[in-house]
């Protein structure tokens, strides 16, 4: 126990796609189970991943076609071959080793392997139970995936949702059934992985992007949940970020805003369904852009930039008071945070975030180590950050000298930084897997606000996977009093 608060633990931030497999992308199969084994041996108790929704060829997990559903490429061919008695050699032709994830290629390959399994699939009680449990979204989502493939992405040109199923052709019906099978396979594999992680005393941490794409199943099925033109269903306003030191004109994100007044009338049922769904597959959810529940910066879709935007009030505590069943929450409270955001976070006892790389500045900076407190989750860096050593290398000589003096180090390496981070009062410490290897900026996962091939595509090489020093992490975890016995993981 820590005198500041209570039990402290740690874990690893590593998206599933970053794991090494013979198929060019990480998945829910043996490599994920091995990763859990290594974390368990190192006394880690959390594995955080990014959103798992279906993406375009960029692989951006924050730009998906629904708040529900799963991308096909997370499915493990190794588990498929066992489930459907397919010779492993049948999938050998899909082996390829690339330095980065080629999302277009792996998606195409997974589709072919899934069709091989689908030919052997027969509906069964487990499948029927899955469809029943997920009935709030599964049919609409698979219809959406089908029509996207056969009729294009603009759902405004499709039949109204209520008439969509009846309008399917025979070929579309077959695609629809295939997508049902794929989603069943995705979530069956994920549920088994979560069960295994929990047996190893590891909690699976997912990620919830607060907004959804306009061209998504959610807007097609539930347009009244969003603030749209009542006749055309076009967006009047889009979400974004206010002008700041990073952008004098602000940011436009292209996602629709919620009609909070309408959602309040049905007690936020869409959110109840969304959070209940996530709780079935994750122990904890990090809510991205948590401040959006207090207020969101919006601008007109026709405006050239976000400089003339305005703050759009959110539902605040009323939303969370009306949620019936949701997982533990981590509130992403980075960036421009106002007192009402902090009050909402604290009212429901949600831990906020601290980021080691943000600690430069004066004593008022909440990310200074001296300002860490128990009920927070401290990160070596997030998916939008550089790696620890990449960050350190790019500091100015003056910044580096100041940091070294503050941290009482002289020629620090990544283990020195991780040791310091693990010894903070934070309830949970999450370490980017790149930082366990001391990798530089070449291993950065994403550059926010940019579109480039290196975003989202970084993955561990087979060599790097073998070189992670799990034993050293175990020792540091024990030394920092973050190693607890089964049943003691903080909630």
Coordinates of C-alpha atoms in Angstrom, one line a residue:
X1 CA 0.0 0.0 0.0
X2 CA 1.2 3.5 -0.7
X3 CA 0.7 6.1 2.0
X4 CA -0.5 8.7 -0.5
X5 CA -3.5 6.7 -1.7
X6 CA -3.5 2.9 -2.0
X7 CA -2.4 0.0 -4.2
X8 CA -0.3 1.1 -7.2
X9 CA 0.2 -0.9 -10.4
X10 CA 1.6 -0.5 -13.9
X11 CA 1.2 -1.7 -17.4
X12 CA 2.0 -1.3 -21.1
X13 CA 0.5 0.8 -23.9
X14 CA 0.8 -1.3 -27.1
X15 CA -1.8 -1.3 -29.8
X16 CA -2.6 -4.8 -31.1
X17 CA -1.5 -4.0 -34.6
X18 CA 2.1 -3.3 -33.3
X19 CA 2.6 -6.9 -32.3
X20 CA 4.8 -9.2 -34.5
X21 CA 3.1 -11.9 -36.5
X22 CA 3.8 -13.7 -39.8
X23 CA 0.8 -12.0 -41.3
X24 CA 2.2 -8.4 -41.3
X25 CA 0.0 -7.1 -38.4
X26 CA -0.7 -8.0 -34.8
X27 CA -3.9 -9.8 -34.0
X28 CA -5.9 -11.4 -31.2
X29 CA -4.1 -14.7 -31.5
X30 CA -1.0 -16.5 -30.0
X31 CA 1.2 -13.4 -30.2
X32 CA -1.2 -11.5 -28.0
X33 CA -1.4 -14.4 -25.5
X34 CA 2.4 -14.4 -25.4
X35 CA 2.5 -10.7 -24.8
X36 CA 0.1 -11.2 -21.8
X37 CA 2.4 -13.9 -20.5
X38 CA 5.4 -11.6 -20.6
X39 CA 3.5 -8.8 -18.9
X40 CA 2.3 -11.1 -16.2
X41 CA 5.9 -12.4 -15.6
X42 CA 7.0 -8.7 -15.3
X43 CA 4.2 -8.1 -12.7
X44 CA 2.3 -5.7 -15.0
X45 CA -1.5 -5.4 -14.5
X46 CA -2.8 -3.3 -17.4
X47 CA -2.6 -3.6 -21.2
X48 CA -3.9 -0.6 -23.0
X49 CA -4.7 -0.7 -26.7
X50 CA -6.3 1.9 -29.1
X51 CA -9.8 1.8 -30.6
X52 CA -10.4 -1.4 -32.6
X53 CA -13.1 -0.2 -35.1
X54 CA -12.9 -0.7 -38.8
X55 CA -10.6 1.8 -40.5
X56 CA -9.6 2.9 -44.0
X57 CA -6.3 2.0 -45.5
X58 CA -4.5 4.6 -43.3
X59 CA -5.2 2.4 -40.3
X60 CA -6.1 5.4 -38.1
X61 CA -8.0 3.9 -35.2
X62 CA -9.7 7.2 -34.4
X63 CA -11.3 7.4 -37.8
X64 CA -13.7 4.4 -38.0
X65 CA -17.0 3.6 -39.5
X66 CA -18.8 3.1 -36.2
X67 CA -18.6 3.4 -32.5
X68 CA -19.3 -0.4 -32.7
X69 CA -17.8 -3.2 -34.6
X70 CA -14.2 -4.4 -35.1
X71 CA -11.7 -4.3 -38.0
X72 CA -11.3 -7.6 -39.8
X73 CA -7.5 -7.5 -39.5
X74 CA -7.5 -8.1 -35.8
X75 CA -8.7 -11.7 -36.4
X76 CA -6.0 -14.4 -35.9
X77 CA -5.6 -16.8 -38.8
X78 CA -3.8 -19.2 -36.4
X79 CA -7.0 -19.4 -34.3
X80 CA -9.1 -19.7 -37.4
X81 CA -7.2 -22.7 -38.6
X82 CA -7.8 -24.4 -35.3
X83 CA -11.4 -23.5 -35.0
X84 CA -12.3 -24.7 -38.5
X85 CA -9.8 -27.5 -38.9
X86 CA -8.0 -25.7 -41.7
X87 CA -4.4 -26.8 -42.5
X88 CA -2.0 -24.1 -41.3
X89 CA -0.2 -24.4 -44.6
X90 CA -3.3 -23.1 -46.3
X91 CA -2.5 -19.7 -44.9
X92 CA 1.2 -19.8 -45.5
X93 CA 0.8 -17.9 -48.8
X94 CA -0.3 -14.9 -46.8
X95 CA 2.9 -14.7 -44.8
X96 CA 4.8 -11.5 -45.3
X97 CA 7.2 -9.5 -43.2
X98 CA 7.2 -5.8 -43.6
X99 CA 8.9 -3.0 -41.6
X100 CA 5.5 -1.3 -41.1
X101 CA 1.9 -2.4 -41.2
X102 CA 0.5 -2.2 -44.7
X103 CA -3.2 -1.9 -43.8
X104 CA -4.5 -2.3 -47.3
X105 CA -2.7 -5.5 -47.9
X106 CA -3.4 -7.1 -44.5
X107 CA -7.1 -6.2 -44.8
X108 CA -7.2 -7.9 -48.3
X109 CA -5.3 -11.0 -47.0
X110 CA -7.5 -11.3 -43.9
X111 CA -10.6 -11.2 -46.1
X112 CA -9.4 -14.1 -48.2
X113 CA -8.5 -16.2 -45.1
X114 CA -11.9 -15.3 -43.5
X115 CA -13.7 -16.5 -46.6
X116 CA -11.9 -19.8 -46.4
X117 CA -13.1 -20.2 -42.8
X118 CA -16.6 -19.0 -43.7
X119 CA -17.0 -21.8 -46.2
X120 CA -16.7 -24.2 -43.2
X121 CA -18.8 -22.2 -40.8
X122 CA -22.2 -23.4 -39.7
X123 CA -24.5 -21.3 -37.4
X124 CA -24.5 -22.7 -33.9
X125 CA -25.9 -21.8 -30.5
X126 CA -22.9 -19.8 -29.6
X127 CA -23.3 -17.7 -32.7
X128 CA -27.0 -17.2 -32.1
X129 CA -26.3 -16.1 -28.5
X130 CA -23.7 -13.6 -29.8
X131 CA -26.3 -12.1 -32.3
X132 CA -28.8 -11.9 -29.4
X133 CA -26.4 -10.2 -27.0
X134 CA -25.2 -7.7 -29.7
X135 CA -28.6 -7.1 -31.3
X136 CA -28.6 -3.4 -30.6
X137 CA -25.9 -2.8 -33.2
X138 CA -24.8 -5.9 -35.1
X139 CA -27.5 -6.0 -37.9
X140 CA -27.2 -2.3 -38.6
X141 CA -23.4 -2.5 -38.6
X142 CA -23.2 -5.4 -41.0
X143 CA -25.8 -3.7 -43.3
X144 CA -23.6 -0.6 -43.2
X145 CA -20.5 -2.6 -44.1
X146 CA -22.4 -4.4 -46.9
X147 CA -23.8 -1.3 -48.5
X148 CA -20.5 0.5 -48.3
X149 CA -19.0 -2.2 -50.4
X150 CA -21.9 -2.4 -52.9
X151 CA -23.4 1.1 -53.0
X152 CA -20.6 3.5 -52.0
X153 CA -19.9 5.3 -48.8
X154 CA -22.5 8.0 -49.0
X155 CA -25.4 6.6 -46.9
X156 CA -27.6 9.5 -47.9
X157 CA -28.0 7.8 -51.3
X158 CA -29.0 4.5 -49.7
X159 CA -32.6 3.5 -48.6
X160 CA -33.7 4.8 -45.2
X161 CA -32.4 2.6 -42.5
X162 CA -35.8 1.2 -41.7
X163 CA -36.1 0.0 -45.4
X164 CA -32.5 -1.1 -45.9
X165 CA -32.7 -4.8 -45.0
X166 CA -35.7 -5.3 -47.3
X167 CA -33.8 -3.7 -50.2
X168 CA -30.9 -6.1 -50.1
X169 CA -30.1 -8.1 -53.3
X170 CA -29.2 -11.8 -53.0
X171 CA -25.5 -10.9 -53.4
X172 CA -25.8 -8.3 -50.7
X173 CA -27.5 -10.8 -48.4
X174 CA -24.6 -13.1 -48.7
X175 CA -22.1 -10.3 -48.0
X176 CA -24.3 -9.3 -45.0
X177 CA -24.1 -12.9 -43.6
X178 CA -20.4 -12.9 -44.1
X179 CA -20.0 -9.7 -42.1
X180 CA -22.1 -11.2 -39.3
X181 CA -19.7 -14.1 -39.3
X182 CA -16.6 -11.8 -39.2
X183 CA -17.9 -9.7 -36.3
X184 CA -18.8 -12.9 -34.4
X185 CA -15.2 -14.1 -35.0
X186 CA -13.6 -10.8 -34.0
X187 CA -15.5 -10.5 -30.7
X188 CA -15.3 -14.2 -29.8
X189 CA -11.5 -14.0 -30.2
X190 CA -11.3 -10.7 -28.2
X191 CA -13.6 -12.1 -25.4
X192 CA -11.3 -15.1 -25.0
X193 CA -8.3 -12.9 -25.0
X194 CA -9.8 -10.7 -22.2
X195 CA -10.7 -13.8 -20.2
X196 CA -7.1 -15.0 -20.5
X197 CA -5.7 -11.6 -19.5
X198 CA -8.0 -11.4 -16.4
X199 CA -6.9 -14.9 -15.4
X200 CA -3.3 -13.5 -15.4
X201 CA -4.5 -10.6 -13.3
X202 CA -4.3 -8.1 -16.2
X203 CA -7.0 -5.6 -17.0
X204 CA -7.6 -4.8 -20.7
X205 CA -7.8 -1.1 -21.3
X206 CA -9.7 0.1 -24.4
X207 CA -10.1 3.5 -25.9
X208 CA -13.3 5.5 -26.7
X209 CA -13.1 8.3 -29.3
X210 CA -15.8 10.7 -28.0
X211 CA -17.0 11.6 -31.6
X212 CA -17.9 9.4 -34.6
X213 CA -17.5 9.9 -38.3
X214 CA -20.3 11.5 -40.3
X215 CA -20.1 8.6 -42.8
X216 CA -20.7 6.0 -40.1
X217 CA -23.3 3.4 -39.2
X218 CA -24.2 5.5 -36.1
X219 CA -25.2 8.6 -38.1
X220 CA -27.0 6.6 -40.8
X221 CA -29.0 4.6 -38.2
X222 CA -29.5 7.3 -35.6
X223 CA -29.4 10.8 -37.4
X224 CA -31.6 12.3 -34.7
X225 CA -28.8 11.7 -32.1
X226 CA -26.7 14.3 -34.0
X227 CA -27.2 18.0 -34.7
X228 CA -27.9 17.9 -38.5
X229 CA -30.1 19.7 -40.9
X230 CA -33.5 18.2 -40.3
X231 CA -34.3 18.0 -44.1
X232 CA -31.0 17.2 -45.8
X233 CA -29.3 15.5 -42.8
X234 CA -26.2 17.5 -43.7
X235 CA -23.8 18.7 -41.0
X236 CA -24.2 22.4 -40.1
X237 CA -21.4 22.3 -37.6
X238 CA -18.3 20.2 -37.1
X239 CA -16.2 19.5 -34.0
X240 CA -12.6 20.8 -33.6
X241 CA -10.2 22.6 -31.4
X242 CA -10.1 26.3 -30.5
X243 CA -7.2 28.5 -31.8
X244 CA -4.2 28.0 -29.5
X245 CA -0.4 28.1 -29.5
X246 CA -0.3 25.2 -31.9
X247 CA -2.7 26.6 -34.4
X248 CA -3.8 30.2 -34.7
X249 CA -6.9 29.2 -36.7
X250 CA -7.9 26.2 -34.6
X251 CA -8.7 22.7 -35.9
X252 CA -11.6 21.3 -37.9
X253 CA -12.1 17.6 -37.3
X254 CA -15.0 16.9 -39.7
X255 CA -17.1 14.9 -37.2
X256 CA -20.7 15.8 -36.3
X257 CA -21.8 17.2 -33.0
X258 CA -24.3 15.5 -30.8
X259 CA -27.8 16.8 -30.2
X260 CA -27.5 16.7 -26.5
X261 CA -31.1 18.0 -26.0
X262 CA -32.5 15.1 -28.0
X263 CA -30.2 12.6 -26.2
X264 CA -31.4 13.9 -22.8
X265 CA -35.0 13.1 -23.7
X266 CA -34.3 9.4 -24.0
X267 CA -31.9 9.4 -21.0
X268 CA -28.8 9.1 -23.3
X269 CA -29.8 5.6 -24.5
X270 CA -27.3 5.7 -27.3
X271 CA -24.5 6.2 -24.8
X272 CA -25.9 3.5 -22.5
X273 CA -25.8 1.0 -25.4
X274 CA -22.3 2.1 -26.4
X275 CA -20.7 1.9 -22.9
X276 CA -22.4 -1.4 -22.1
X277 CA -21.1 -2.8 -25.4
X278 CA -17.5 -1.7 -24.5
X279 CA -17.8 -3.2 -21.0
X280 CA -18.4 -6.6 -22.4
X281 CA -14.9 -6.6 -24.0
X282 CA -12.8 -4.2 -21.9
X283 CA -12.3 -3.7 -18.2
X284 CA -11.4 0.0 -18.5
X285 CA -12.1 2.6 -21.1
X286 CA -10.0 5.7 -21.7
X287 CA -12.4 8.4 -23.0
X288 CA -10.6 10.5 -25.5
X289 CA -11.3 14.3 -25.4
X290 CA -13.2 14.0 -22.1
X291 CA -13.6 17.8 -22.0
X292 CA -16.2 17.4 -24.8
X293 CA -18.7 16.3 -22.2
X294 CA -18.4 19.9 -20.8
X295 CA -18.0 21.8 -24.0
X296 CA -16.8 21.3 -27.5
X297 CA -15.3 23.8 -29.9
X298 CA -17.4 23.8 -33.1
X299 CA -17.4 25.8 -36.3
X300 CA -19.6 25.9 -39.4
X301 CA -18.8 23.3 -42.0
X302 CA -18.6 26.0 -44.7
X303 CA -16.1 28.1 -42.7
X304 CA -12.5 28.0 -44.0
X305 CA -11.1 27.4 -40.6
X306 CA -12.1 27.1 -36.9
X307 CA -11.1 30.6 -35.9
X308 CA -14.7 31.9 -35.9
X309 CA -16.0 29.0 -33.9
X310 CA -17.7 28.8 -30.6
X311 CA -18.0 26.6 -27.5
X312 CA -20.9 24.2 -27.7
X313 CA -22.1 23.0 -24.2
X314 CA -22.1 19.3 -23.3
X315 CA -24.3 17.4 -21.0
X316 CA -21.9 17.3 -18.0
X317 CA -22.7 15.2 -15.1
X318 CA -26.3 14.5 -16.3
X319 CA -24.9 12.0 -18.9
X320 CA -23.0 10.0 -16.3
X321 CA -25.8 10.0 -13.8
X322 CA -28.0 8.4 -16.5
X323 CA -25.6 5.6 -17.4
X324 CA -26.7 2.2 -16.2
X325 CA -23.7 0.0 -16.9
X326 CA -20.3 1.2 -17.9
X327 CA -16.7 0.1 -17.4
X328 CA -14.1 1.9 -15.3
X329 CA -13.1 5.1 -16.9
X330 CA -9.8 7.0 -17.5
X331 CA -10.5 10.6 -18.4
X332 CA -8.2 12.1 -21.1
X333 CA -7.9 15.5 -19.6
X334 CA -5.0 16.8 -21.7
X335 CA -4.8 20.2 -23.4
X336 CA -7.1 23.2 -22.6
X337 CA -8.8 22.1 -19.4
X338 CA -11.2 24.3 -17.5
X339 CA -12.4 24.0 -13.9
X340 CA -15.7 22.5 -15.0
X341 CA -13.9 19.6 -16.7
X342 CA -11.8 18.9 -13.6
X343 CA -15.0 19.1 -11.5
X344 CA -16.8 16.6 -13.7
X345 CA -13.8 14.2 -13.6
X346 CA -13.6 14.4 -9.9
X347 CA -17.3 14.2 -9.2
X348 CA -17.2 10.6 -10.6
X349 CA -13.7 9.9 -9.3
X350 CA -12.4 9.3 -12.8
X351 CA -8.5 9.3 -12.8
X352 CA -7.1 11.9 -15.1
X353 CA -3.9 11.7 -17.1
X354 CA -0.3 12.8 -16.6
X355 CA 2.3 12.6 -19.3
X356 CA 6.0 12.4 -18.4
X357 CA 7.0 14.2 -21.6
X358 CA 4.9 17.3 -20.8
X359 CA 6.8 18.2 -17.6
X360 CA 8.8 21.1 -18.8
X361 CA 7.7 24.5 -17.6
X362 CA 7.2 26.1 -14.2
X363 CA 5.6 24.7 -11.0
X364 CA 2.1 25.4 -12.2
X365 CA 2.4 22.8 -15.0
X366 CA 0.1 19.9 -13.9
X367 CA 2.5 17.5 -15.5
X368 CA 5.5 18.4 -13.3
X369 CA 6.3 15.3 -11.3
X370 CA 5.7 17.3 -8.1
X371 CA 2.1 17.7 -9.1
X372 CA 1.3 14.0 -9.6
X373 CA -1.2 12.6 -7.2
X374 CA -2.6 9.2 -6.5
X375 CA -5.8 9.2 -8.6
X376 CA -4.2 9.6 -11.9
X377 CA -2.8 7.5 -14.7
X378 CA 0.8 8.5 -15.6
X379 CA 2.1 7.7 -19.1
X380 CA 5.7 7.7 -20.4
X381 CA 4.0 9.1 -23.6
X382 CA 0.8 8.6 -25.5
X383 CA 0.2 7.4 -29.0
X384 CA 0.4 11.1 -30.1
X385 CA 3.8 11.6 -28.4
X386 CA 7.3 10.9 -29.5
X387 CA 9.1 8.1 -27.8
X388 CA 10.9 8.9 -24.5
X389 CA 14.4 8.9 -26.0
X390 CA 13.2 10.6 -29.2
X391 CA 11.7 13.4 -27.1
X392 CA 14.8 13.7 -24.9
X393 CA 17.0 13.9 -28.0
X394 CA 15.0 16.7 -29.5
X395 CA 15.1 18.9 -26.4
X396 CA 17.3 22.0 -26.6
X397 CA 20.5 21.9 -24.6
X398 CA 19.0 24.3 -22.1
X399 CA 15.8 22.2 -21.7
X400 CA 17.9 19.0 -21.3
X401 CA 20.1 20.6 -18.6
X402 CA 17.0 21.8 -16.7
X403 CA 15.3 18.4 -17.0
X404 CA 18.5 16.6 -15.8
X405 CA 18.7 18.9 -12.8
X406 CA 15.1 18.5 -11.9
X407 CA 15.3 14.7 -12.2
X408 CA 18.7 14.4 -10.6
X409 CA 20.2 12.6 -13.5
X410 CA 23.2 13.2 -15.6
X411 CA 23.3 11.0 -18.7
X412 CA 19.9 9.3 -18.5
X413 CA 18.7 6.4 -20.6
X414 CA 15.1 5.2 -20.9
X415 CA 15.4 2.9 -17.8
X416 CA 16.3 5.9 -15.7
X417 CA 13.2 7.8 -16.9
X418 CA 11.0 4.7 -16.4
X419 CA 12.3 4.2 -12.9
X420 CA 11.5 7.8 -12.0
X421 CA 8.0 7.5 -13.5
X422 CA 7.2 4.2 -11.7
X423 CA 8.1 5.8 -8.4
X424 CA 5.6 8.6 -8.7
X425 CA 2.4 8.6 -6.6
X426 CA 0.2 7.8 -9.6
X427 CA -2.2 4.9 -9.1
X428 CA -1.4 3.5 -12.5
X429 CA 1.7 4.0 -14.7
X430 CA 1.5 3.0 -18.4
X431 CA 4.6 2.6 -20.5
X432 CA 4.7 2.8 -24.3
X433 CA 6.2 -0.5 -25.5
X434 CA 8.7 1.5 -27.6
X435 CA 10.0 3.0 -24.4
X436 CA 10.8 -0.4 -22.9
X437 CA 13.3 -0.7 -25.8
X438 CA 14.6 2.9 -25.6
X439 CA 13.7 3.4 -29.3
X440 CA 14.0 6.8 -30.9
X441 CA 11.7 8.9 -33.1
X442 CA 11.7 6.3 -35.8
X443 CA 9.3 4.4 -33.6
X444 CA 6.9 7.2 -33.1
X445 CA 3.3 6.0 -33.6
X446 CA 1.6 9.2 -34.7
X447 CA 2.2 12.8 -35.6
X448 CA -1.1 14.6 -34.7
X449 CA -2.7 16.8 -37.3
X450 CA -0.7 15.2 -40.2
X451 CA -1.4 12.6 -42.8
X452 CA 1.7 10.5 -43.5
X453 CA 2.5 6.9 -44.2
X454 CA 4.4 6.5 -40.9
X455 CA 1.3 7.3 -38.8
X456 CA -0.3 4.3 -37.1
X457 CA 1.9 1.8 -39.0
X458 CA 4.8 1.2 -36.6
X459 CA 5.2 -2.3 -35.3
X460 CA 7.7 -4.4 -33.4
X461 CA 10.1 -6.4 -35.4
X462 CA 10.6 -10.0 -34.3
X463 CA 14.1 -9.1 -33.1
X464 CA 12.7 -6.2 -31.0
X465 CA 10.0 -8.4 -29.5
X466 CA 12.7 -10.8 -28.2
X467 CA 14.8 -7.9 -26.8
X468 CA 12.3 -6.4 -24.5
X469 CA 13.8 -6.7 -21.1
X470 CA 10.8 -7.9 -19.1
X471 CA 13.0 -9.0 -16.2
X472 CA 14.4 -5.5 -15.7
X473 CA 10.8 -4.1 -15.8
X474 CA 9.8 -6.7 -13.2
X475 CA 12.6 -5.5 -10.9
X476 CA 11.7 -1.9 -11.3
X477 CA 8.0 -2.7 -10.7
X478 CA 8.9 -4.4 -7.5
X479 CA 11.2 -1.7 -6.4
X480 CA 8.5 0.9 -6.9
X481 CA 6.0 -1.0 -4.9
X482 CA 3.8 -1.6 -7.9
X483 CA 3.8 -5.4 -7.7
X484 CA 0.8 -6.9 -6.0
X485 CA -0.6 -10.4 -5.6
X486 CA -3.7 -11.7 -7.5
X487 CA -6.9 -10.1 -6.5
X488 CA -5.3 -6.8 -5.5
X489 CA -5.4 -4.9 -8.8
X490 CA -6.7 -1.4 -8.1
X491 CA -10.1 -0.7 -9.5

